[in-house]
Every structure is written in C-alpha cells, then in structure tokens.
Tab-separated table of C-alpha atoms and ligand atoms in Angstrom:
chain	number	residue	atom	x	y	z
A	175	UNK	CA	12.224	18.070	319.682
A	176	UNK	CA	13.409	14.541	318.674
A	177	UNK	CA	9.452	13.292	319.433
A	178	UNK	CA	8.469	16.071	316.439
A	179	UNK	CA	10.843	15.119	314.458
A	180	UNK	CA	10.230	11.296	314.147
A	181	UNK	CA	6.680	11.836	314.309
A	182	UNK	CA	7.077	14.545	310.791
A	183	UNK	CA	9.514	11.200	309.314
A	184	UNK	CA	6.494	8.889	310.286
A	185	UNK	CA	4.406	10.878	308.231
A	186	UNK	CA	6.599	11.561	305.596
A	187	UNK	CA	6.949	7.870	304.950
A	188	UNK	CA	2.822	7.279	305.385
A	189	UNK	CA	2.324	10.021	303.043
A	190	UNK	CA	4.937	8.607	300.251
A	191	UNK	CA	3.614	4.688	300.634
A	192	UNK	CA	-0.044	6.348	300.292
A	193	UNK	CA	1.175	7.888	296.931
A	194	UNK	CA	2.909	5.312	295.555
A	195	UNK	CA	-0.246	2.558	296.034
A	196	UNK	CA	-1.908	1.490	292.975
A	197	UNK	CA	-4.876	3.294	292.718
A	198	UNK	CA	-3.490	6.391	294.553
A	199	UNK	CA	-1.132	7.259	292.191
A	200	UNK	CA	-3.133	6.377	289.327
A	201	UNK	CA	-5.369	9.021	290.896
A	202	UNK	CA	-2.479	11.868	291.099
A	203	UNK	CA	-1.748	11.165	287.551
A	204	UNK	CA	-5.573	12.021	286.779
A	205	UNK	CA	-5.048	15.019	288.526
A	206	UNK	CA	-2.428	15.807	286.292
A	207	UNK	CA	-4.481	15.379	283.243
A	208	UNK	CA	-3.313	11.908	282.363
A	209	UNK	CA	-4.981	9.697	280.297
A	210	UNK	CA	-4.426	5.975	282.895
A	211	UNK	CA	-3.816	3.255	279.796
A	212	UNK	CA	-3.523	-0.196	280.611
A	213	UNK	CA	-2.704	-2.688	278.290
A	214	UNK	CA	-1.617	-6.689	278.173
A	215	UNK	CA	1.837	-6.900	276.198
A	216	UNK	CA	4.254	-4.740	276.120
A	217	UNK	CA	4.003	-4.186	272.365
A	218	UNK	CA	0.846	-2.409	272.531
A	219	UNK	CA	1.532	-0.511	275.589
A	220	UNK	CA	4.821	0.949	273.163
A	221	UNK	CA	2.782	2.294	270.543
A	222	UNK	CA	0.388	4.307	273.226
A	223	UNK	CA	3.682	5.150	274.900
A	224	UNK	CA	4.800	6.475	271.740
A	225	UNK	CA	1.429	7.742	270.605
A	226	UNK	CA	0.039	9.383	273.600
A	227	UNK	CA	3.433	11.287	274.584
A	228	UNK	CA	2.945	13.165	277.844
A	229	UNK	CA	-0.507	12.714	277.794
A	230	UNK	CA	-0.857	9.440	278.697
A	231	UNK	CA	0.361	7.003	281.924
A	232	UNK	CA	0.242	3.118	280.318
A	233	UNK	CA	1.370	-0.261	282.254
A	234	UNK	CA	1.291	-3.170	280.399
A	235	UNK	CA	0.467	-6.479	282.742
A	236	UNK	CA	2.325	-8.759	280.668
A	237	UNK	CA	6.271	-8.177	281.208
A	238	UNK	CA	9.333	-9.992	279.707
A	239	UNK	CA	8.980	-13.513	279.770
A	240	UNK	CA	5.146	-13.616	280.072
A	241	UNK	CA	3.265	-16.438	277.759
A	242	UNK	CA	-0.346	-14.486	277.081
A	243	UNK	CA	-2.143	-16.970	275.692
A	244	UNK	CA	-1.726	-18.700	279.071
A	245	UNK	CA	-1.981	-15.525	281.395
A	246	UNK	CA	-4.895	-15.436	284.136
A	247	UNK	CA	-5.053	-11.516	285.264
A	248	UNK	CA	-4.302	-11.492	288.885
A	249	UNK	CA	-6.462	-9.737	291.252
A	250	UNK	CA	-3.920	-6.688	291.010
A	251	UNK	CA	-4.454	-7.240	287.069
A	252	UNK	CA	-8.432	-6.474	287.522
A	253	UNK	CA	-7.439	-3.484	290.105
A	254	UNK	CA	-5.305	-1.514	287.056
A	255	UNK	CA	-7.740	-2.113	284.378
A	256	UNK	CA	-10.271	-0.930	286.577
A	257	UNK	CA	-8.493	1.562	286.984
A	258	UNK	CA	-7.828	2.666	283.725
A	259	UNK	CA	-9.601	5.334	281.729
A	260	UNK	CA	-8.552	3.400	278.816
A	261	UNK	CA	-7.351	-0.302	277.442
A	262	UNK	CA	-5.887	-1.714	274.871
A	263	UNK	CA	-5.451	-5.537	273.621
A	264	UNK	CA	-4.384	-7.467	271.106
A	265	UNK	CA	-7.588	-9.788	270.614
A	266	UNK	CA	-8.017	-12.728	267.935
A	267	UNK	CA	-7.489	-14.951	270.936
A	268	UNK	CA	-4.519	-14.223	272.154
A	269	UNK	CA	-5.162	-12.979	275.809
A	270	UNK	CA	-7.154	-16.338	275.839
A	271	UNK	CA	-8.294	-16.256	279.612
A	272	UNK	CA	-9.060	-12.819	279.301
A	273	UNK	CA	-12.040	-12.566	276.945
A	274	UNK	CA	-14.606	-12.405	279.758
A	275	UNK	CA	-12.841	-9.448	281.571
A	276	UNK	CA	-12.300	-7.401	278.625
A	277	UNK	CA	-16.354	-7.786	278.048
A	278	UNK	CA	-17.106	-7.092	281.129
A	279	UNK	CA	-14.676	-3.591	281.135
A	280	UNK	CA	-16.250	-2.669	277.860
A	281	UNK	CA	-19.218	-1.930	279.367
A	282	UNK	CA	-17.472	1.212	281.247
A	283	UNK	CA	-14.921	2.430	278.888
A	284	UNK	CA	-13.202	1.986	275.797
A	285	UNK	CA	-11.681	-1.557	275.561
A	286	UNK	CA	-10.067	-1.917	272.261
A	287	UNK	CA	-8.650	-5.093	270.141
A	288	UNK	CA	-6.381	-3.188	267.825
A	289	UNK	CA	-5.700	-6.125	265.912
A	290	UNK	CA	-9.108	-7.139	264.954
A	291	UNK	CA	-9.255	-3.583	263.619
A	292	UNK	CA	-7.202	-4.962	261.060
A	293	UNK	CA	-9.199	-6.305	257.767
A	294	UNK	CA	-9.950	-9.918	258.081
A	295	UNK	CA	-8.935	-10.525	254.899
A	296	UNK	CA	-4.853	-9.349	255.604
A	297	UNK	CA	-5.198	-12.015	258.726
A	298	UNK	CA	-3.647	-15.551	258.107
A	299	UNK	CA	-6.251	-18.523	258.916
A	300	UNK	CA	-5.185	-20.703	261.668
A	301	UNK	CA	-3.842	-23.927	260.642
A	302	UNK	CA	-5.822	-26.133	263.465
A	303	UNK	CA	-8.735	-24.089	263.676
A	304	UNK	CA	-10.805	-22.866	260.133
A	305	UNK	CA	-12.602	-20.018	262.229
A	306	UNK	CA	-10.087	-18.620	263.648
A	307	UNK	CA	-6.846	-16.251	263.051
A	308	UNK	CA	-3.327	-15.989	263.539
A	309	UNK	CA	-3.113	-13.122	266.505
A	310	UNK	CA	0.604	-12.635	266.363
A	311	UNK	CA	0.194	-9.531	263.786
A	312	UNK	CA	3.040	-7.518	265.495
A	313	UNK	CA	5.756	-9.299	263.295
A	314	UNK	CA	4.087	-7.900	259.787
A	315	UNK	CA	4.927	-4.215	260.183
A	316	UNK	CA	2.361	-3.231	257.699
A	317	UNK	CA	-0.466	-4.719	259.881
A	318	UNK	CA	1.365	-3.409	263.179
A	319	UNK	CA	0.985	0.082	261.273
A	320	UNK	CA	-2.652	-0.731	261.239
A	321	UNK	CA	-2.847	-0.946	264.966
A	322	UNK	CA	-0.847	2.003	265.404
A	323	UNK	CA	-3.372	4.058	263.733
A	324	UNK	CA	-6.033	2.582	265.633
A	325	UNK	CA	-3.941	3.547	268.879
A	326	UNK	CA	-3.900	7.168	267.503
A	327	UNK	CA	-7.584	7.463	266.689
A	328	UNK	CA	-9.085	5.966	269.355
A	329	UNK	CA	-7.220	8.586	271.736
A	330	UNK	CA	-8.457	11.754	269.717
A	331	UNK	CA	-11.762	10.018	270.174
A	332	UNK	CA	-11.162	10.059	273.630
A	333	UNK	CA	-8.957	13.364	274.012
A	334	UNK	CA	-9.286	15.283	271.267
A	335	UNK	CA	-8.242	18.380	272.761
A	336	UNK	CA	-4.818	16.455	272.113
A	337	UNK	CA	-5.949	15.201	268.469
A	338	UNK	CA	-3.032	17.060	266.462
A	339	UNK	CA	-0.170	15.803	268.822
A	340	UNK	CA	-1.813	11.756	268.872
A	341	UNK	CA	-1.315	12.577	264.898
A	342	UNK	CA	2.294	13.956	265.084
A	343	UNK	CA	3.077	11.733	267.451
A	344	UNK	CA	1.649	8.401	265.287
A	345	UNK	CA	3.477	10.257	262.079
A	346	UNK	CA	6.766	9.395	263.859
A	347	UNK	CA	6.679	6.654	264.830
A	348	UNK	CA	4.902	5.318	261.550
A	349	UNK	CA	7.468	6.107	260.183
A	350	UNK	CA	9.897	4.693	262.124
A	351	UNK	CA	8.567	1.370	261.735
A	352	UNK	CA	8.913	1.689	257.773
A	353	UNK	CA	12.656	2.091	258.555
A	354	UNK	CA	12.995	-0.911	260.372
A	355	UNK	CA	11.060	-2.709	257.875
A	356	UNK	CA	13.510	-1.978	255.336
A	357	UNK	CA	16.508	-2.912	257.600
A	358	UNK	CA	14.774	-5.913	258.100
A	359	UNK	CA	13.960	-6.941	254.513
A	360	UNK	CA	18.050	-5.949	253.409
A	361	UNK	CA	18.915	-7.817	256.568
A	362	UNK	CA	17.030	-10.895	255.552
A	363	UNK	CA	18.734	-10.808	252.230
A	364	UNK	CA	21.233	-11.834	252.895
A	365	UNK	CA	20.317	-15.353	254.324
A	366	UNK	CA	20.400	-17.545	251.461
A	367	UNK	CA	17.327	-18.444	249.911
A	368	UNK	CA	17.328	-22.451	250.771
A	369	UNK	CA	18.258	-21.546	254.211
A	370	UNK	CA	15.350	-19.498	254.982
A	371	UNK	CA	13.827	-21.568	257.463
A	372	UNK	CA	12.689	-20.689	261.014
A	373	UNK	CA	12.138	-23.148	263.443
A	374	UNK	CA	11.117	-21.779	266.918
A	375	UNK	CA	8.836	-23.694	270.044
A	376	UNK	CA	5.352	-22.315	268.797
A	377	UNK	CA	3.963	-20.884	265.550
A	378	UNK	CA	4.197	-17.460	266.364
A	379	UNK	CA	6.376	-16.317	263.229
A	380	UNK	CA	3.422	-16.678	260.948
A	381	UNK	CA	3.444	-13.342	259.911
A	382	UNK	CA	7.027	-12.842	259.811
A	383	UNK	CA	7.535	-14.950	257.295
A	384	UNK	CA	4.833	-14.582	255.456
A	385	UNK	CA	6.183	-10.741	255.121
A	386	UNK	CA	9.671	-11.702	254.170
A	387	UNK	CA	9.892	-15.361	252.480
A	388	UNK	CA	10.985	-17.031	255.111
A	389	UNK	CA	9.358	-20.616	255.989
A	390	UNK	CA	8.048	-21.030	259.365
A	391	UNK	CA	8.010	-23.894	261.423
A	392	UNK	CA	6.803	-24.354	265.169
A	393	UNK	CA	6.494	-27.212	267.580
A	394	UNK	CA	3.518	-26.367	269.325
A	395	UNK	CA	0.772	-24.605	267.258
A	396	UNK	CA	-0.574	-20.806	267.663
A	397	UNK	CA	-1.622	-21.325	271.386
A	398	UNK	CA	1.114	-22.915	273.734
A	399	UNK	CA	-2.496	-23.737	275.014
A	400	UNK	CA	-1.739	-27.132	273.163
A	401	UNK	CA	0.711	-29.849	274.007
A	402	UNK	CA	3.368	-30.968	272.021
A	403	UNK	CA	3.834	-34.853	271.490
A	404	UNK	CA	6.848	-37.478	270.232
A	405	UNK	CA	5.495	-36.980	267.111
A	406	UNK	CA	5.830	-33.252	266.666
A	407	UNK	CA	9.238	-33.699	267.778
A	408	UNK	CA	10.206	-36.528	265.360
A	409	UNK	CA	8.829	-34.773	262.522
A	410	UNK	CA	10.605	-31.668	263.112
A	411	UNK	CA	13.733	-33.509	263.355
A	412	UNK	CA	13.197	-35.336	260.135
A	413	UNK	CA	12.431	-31.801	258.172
A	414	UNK	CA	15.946	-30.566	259.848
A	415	UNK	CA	18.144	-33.311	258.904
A	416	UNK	CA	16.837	-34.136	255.785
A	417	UNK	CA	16.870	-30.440	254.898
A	418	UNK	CA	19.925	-29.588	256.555
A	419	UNK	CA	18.699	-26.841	258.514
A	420	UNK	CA	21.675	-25.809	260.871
A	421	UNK	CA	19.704	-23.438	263.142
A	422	UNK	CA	16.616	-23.589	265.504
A	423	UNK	CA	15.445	-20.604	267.891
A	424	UNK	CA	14.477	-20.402	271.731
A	425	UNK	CA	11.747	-17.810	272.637
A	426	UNK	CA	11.955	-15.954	276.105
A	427	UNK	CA	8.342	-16.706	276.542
A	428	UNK	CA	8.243	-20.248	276.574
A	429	UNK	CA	10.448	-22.937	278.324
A	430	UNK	CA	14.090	-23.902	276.380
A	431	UNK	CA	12.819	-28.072	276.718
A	432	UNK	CA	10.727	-28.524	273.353
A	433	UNK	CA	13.210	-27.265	271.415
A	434	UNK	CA	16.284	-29.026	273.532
A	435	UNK	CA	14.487	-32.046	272.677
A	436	UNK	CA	14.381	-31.241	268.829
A	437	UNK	CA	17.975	-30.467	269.044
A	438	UNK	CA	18.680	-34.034	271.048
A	439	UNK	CA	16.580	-36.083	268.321
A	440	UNK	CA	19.044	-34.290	265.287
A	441	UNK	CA	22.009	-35.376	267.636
A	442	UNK	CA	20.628	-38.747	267.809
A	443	UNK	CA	20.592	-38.775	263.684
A	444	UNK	CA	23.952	-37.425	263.469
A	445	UNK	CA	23.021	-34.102	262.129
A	446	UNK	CA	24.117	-31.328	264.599
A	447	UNK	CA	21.552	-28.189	264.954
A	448	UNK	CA	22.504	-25.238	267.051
A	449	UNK	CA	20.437	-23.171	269.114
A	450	UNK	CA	20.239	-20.111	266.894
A	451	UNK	CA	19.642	-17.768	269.957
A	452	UNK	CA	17.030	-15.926	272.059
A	453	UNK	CA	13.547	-14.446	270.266
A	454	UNK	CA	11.167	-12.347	271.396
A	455	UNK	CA	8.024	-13.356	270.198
A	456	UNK	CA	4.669	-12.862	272.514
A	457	UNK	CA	6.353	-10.733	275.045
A	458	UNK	CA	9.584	-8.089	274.620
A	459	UNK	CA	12.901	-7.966	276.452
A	460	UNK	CA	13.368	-6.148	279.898
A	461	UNK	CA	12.072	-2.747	280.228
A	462	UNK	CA	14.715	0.101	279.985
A	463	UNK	CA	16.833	-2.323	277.490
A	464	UNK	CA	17.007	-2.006	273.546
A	465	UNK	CA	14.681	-5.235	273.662
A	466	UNK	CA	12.357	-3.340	275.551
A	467	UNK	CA	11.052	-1.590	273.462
A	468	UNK	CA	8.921	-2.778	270.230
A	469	UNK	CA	11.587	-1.414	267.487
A	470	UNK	CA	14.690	-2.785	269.698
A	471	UNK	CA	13.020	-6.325	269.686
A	472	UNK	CA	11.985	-6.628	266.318
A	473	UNK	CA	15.490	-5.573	265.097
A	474	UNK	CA	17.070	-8.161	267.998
A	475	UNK	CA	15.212	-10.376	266.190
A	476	UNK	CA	16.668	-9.652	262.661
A	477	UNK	CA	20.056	-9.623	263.576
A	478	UNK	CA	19.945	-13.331	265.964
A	479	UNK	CA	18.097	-14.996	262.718
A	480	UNK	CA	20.408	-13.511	260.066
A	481	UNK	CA	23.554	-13.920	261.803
A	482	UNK	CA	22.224	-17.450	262.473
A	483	UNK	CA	20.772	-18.832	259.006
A	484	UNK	CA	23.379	-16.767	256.782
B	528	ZN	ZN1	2.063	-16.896	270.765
C-alpha cells in the first residue's frame, strides 16, 4: 500500500517538474492556443502583455536591474526565443550583442524592432555617432505609442482571428499612456524652469527631455558600452556648481560609482549635490510592483525628479 503510494508521489512530482521545464510548458501553453512572445526588456514585453490579453504568454529576458546594451543572451536566452512563436525588440542598437541572433531568428518567424518602426525623422541623432540613433524611445510617450501600434498590428498579422480584441486591447492602453503623459507634463511644471536639469550615469533621458524641456545630461554616452574618464567627471561637476544644480539621479541599471564620484568632486568644490533618487531607465522595477510595470515606472520617475528639482 505504502510502496503504491510513494511510487503515485514519485510520479506526481516527475510529472509537475516535466511541466514546469522551459520548453514543456511553453508547449502546454500552445496547446492552449497561446501565442509564446518573447521579448528583451520588460517595457516591450508590457505593451504585448497589455496588447495580446489572454491570447498571448510573453517573458521578457531582461529583468530589473539588467543593462541591455551590455546583455549577452545566455544559452537559456537562445532556448526561449527559439521557442517563441513570436519576438519583439527594441532595435537602433540597443540589444547591442544581440543583432546576430535576432537575424538569425528572423529567418523562422516574426522578429520585430518596434522602435525602428518609428519614422527616422522623430528619432534624435546620436551625439558620438552621426549614423546612428538614440534607442531609448520609451521615455517620449508619443513615439512609445508608435510601438504600441506596431505591437497591435503585427499580432493581427499573426492572429487575426483575434484582430478586434489586439485593437480594443491597444485602444486602452493608448490611451492610458496619454493620461500619464499629461500627469507627467503638469507634474513637470512645477519644477522651476532654471532648475530643469537632469543629470543621471548615461544619456538615456534623451527623449525625456526633449518631450518636456528638461536639459539632459549623462556621464557616460548612449551605450554604457563606453567608459567614462576624469574628464567627464570634472566637467559634470563644473556644469553643477557653477549652475547650482542641487540634484543628480542613480539608475537601477547601472552601478551607483560614476555618479558617487560626481557627487564627491561637487563636495570637493564646496557645493553639496544630493542623490536625487532611484530611475528606471533601460530596465523597470521588480515584477508584481508599481515599477513593474511600464506606466508605474514612468510615473516613479516623474514623481523622484519633481519632488527632487522643485
Ligand atoms: Zn541605455
């Protein structure tokens, strides 16, 4: 009796860590009817949450904390985007070790760049580099919307059994993202005009302030691919104390040192500069938190700057 027993437990627990393996579940959600999304940061992978509803399963490789324009994909990374029936990726260089995979998955199924669906000419330039663009387009809301709709027609392409609900769906959460562009722009007026400076590790507020007047300043450039020197330090310092800028921002991507050591150098001149807070910039907060999701970070965001700068 006791033999039959353990031996139906033994299987019970073979069965379950069967199911719950990579591939194996991404095979029961097939079953279902799922459409298996994989995308790199968690921004995208919100809009096809939002987007596809119930008909879609999405994992995004990049979590909280994750620097993309450094990220090699992992041997588990190739395994889920094999995977998947579908990805999705930012592009204009900002998965930087990833351009050969995403070529190489195109081949088999749609692998889309959602922001270099947006028109060239609403992309800022990149300061070091004439050819090539700013990718962090998720801080202009407009140009976000652009993706979104890209997210939405690019599943009815693919499912468009499903076309009117990836339309409702988008609808809402278009929407939605208008609203939190306006809480951000009467947010951000209230920071007065002189002070509306942002100074975070690398440039990845481009579009962010080009979308609400605020002046942007990084220590490293649009890649964290590049070092920052003395120099960049020194001359960061000099624009804070001779400006009087009284607040500089971490980012929960990138290591706390660069801008520690801008902080140290404005000690050393006398001028004291406090660390404004915590920003999400390449990759959101911890998943089943406000910050997880795109809206919650964005509006995180808002309120550490303003409450910092005003
Ligand atoms: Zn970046």
């Amino acid at each position: 009796m006791l033999k039959k027993w353990l031996l139906m437990l033994m299987s019970i627990v073979l069965f379950s860590v069967i199911g719950t393996g990579c591939a194996g579940s991404n095979e029961a959600k097939k079953e279902e009817g799922k459409i298996i999304v994989t995308t790199t940061i968690g921004q995208i992978a919100d809009i096809v949450k939002n987007v596809g509803g119930e008909h879609v399963e999405v994992t995004a490789l990049m979590g909280p904390g994750v620097d993309p324009h450094l990220y090699q994909a992992s041997q588990g990374d190739i395994q889920k985007l094999s995977n998947a029936d579908m990805i999705f990726y930012n592009g204009l260089h900002l998965e930087g070790k990833m351009g050969e995979i995403f070529e190489k998955m195109g081949k088999d199924k749609p692998t889309v760049a959602v922001a270099e669906a947006i028109p060239a000419e609403k992309l800022l330039k990149s300061a070091d580099d004439a050819n090539a663009y700013d990718p962090h387009v998720w801080f202009d809301i407009d140009l976000w919307s652009i993706a979104v709709e890209t997210v939405r027609d690019e599943l009815s392409k693919f499912d468009p059994k499903h076309e009117e609900d990836y339309k409702k769906n988008a609808e809402t959460y278009l929407q939605r993202l208008q609203e939190v562009k306006a809480y951000a722009e009467e947010q951000i007026a209230q920071i007065p005009e002189e002070s509306r400076v942002l100074i975070t590790a690398h440039d990845a507020f481009g579009y962010f302030g080009h979308a609400y007047g605020i002046e942007v300043m990084g220590l490293q450039g649009l890649s964290t691919d590049s070092e920052y020197g003395l120099k960049d330090v020194q001359s960061l310092v000099e624009t804070i104390v001779s400006r009087n800028i009284k607040a500089v921002f971490i980012e929960s991507s990138i290591s706390e040192k660069s801008i520690k050591a801008v902080v140290e150098g404005a000690k050393k001149r006398g001028h004291t500069v406090n660390i404004g807070g915590e920003l999400f910039s390449d990759a959101m907060g911890e998943e089943g938190t406000e910050e997880g999701t795109y809206i919650g970070m964005y509006k995180h965001n808002i309120d550490t700057i303003v409450s910092a700068l005003k």
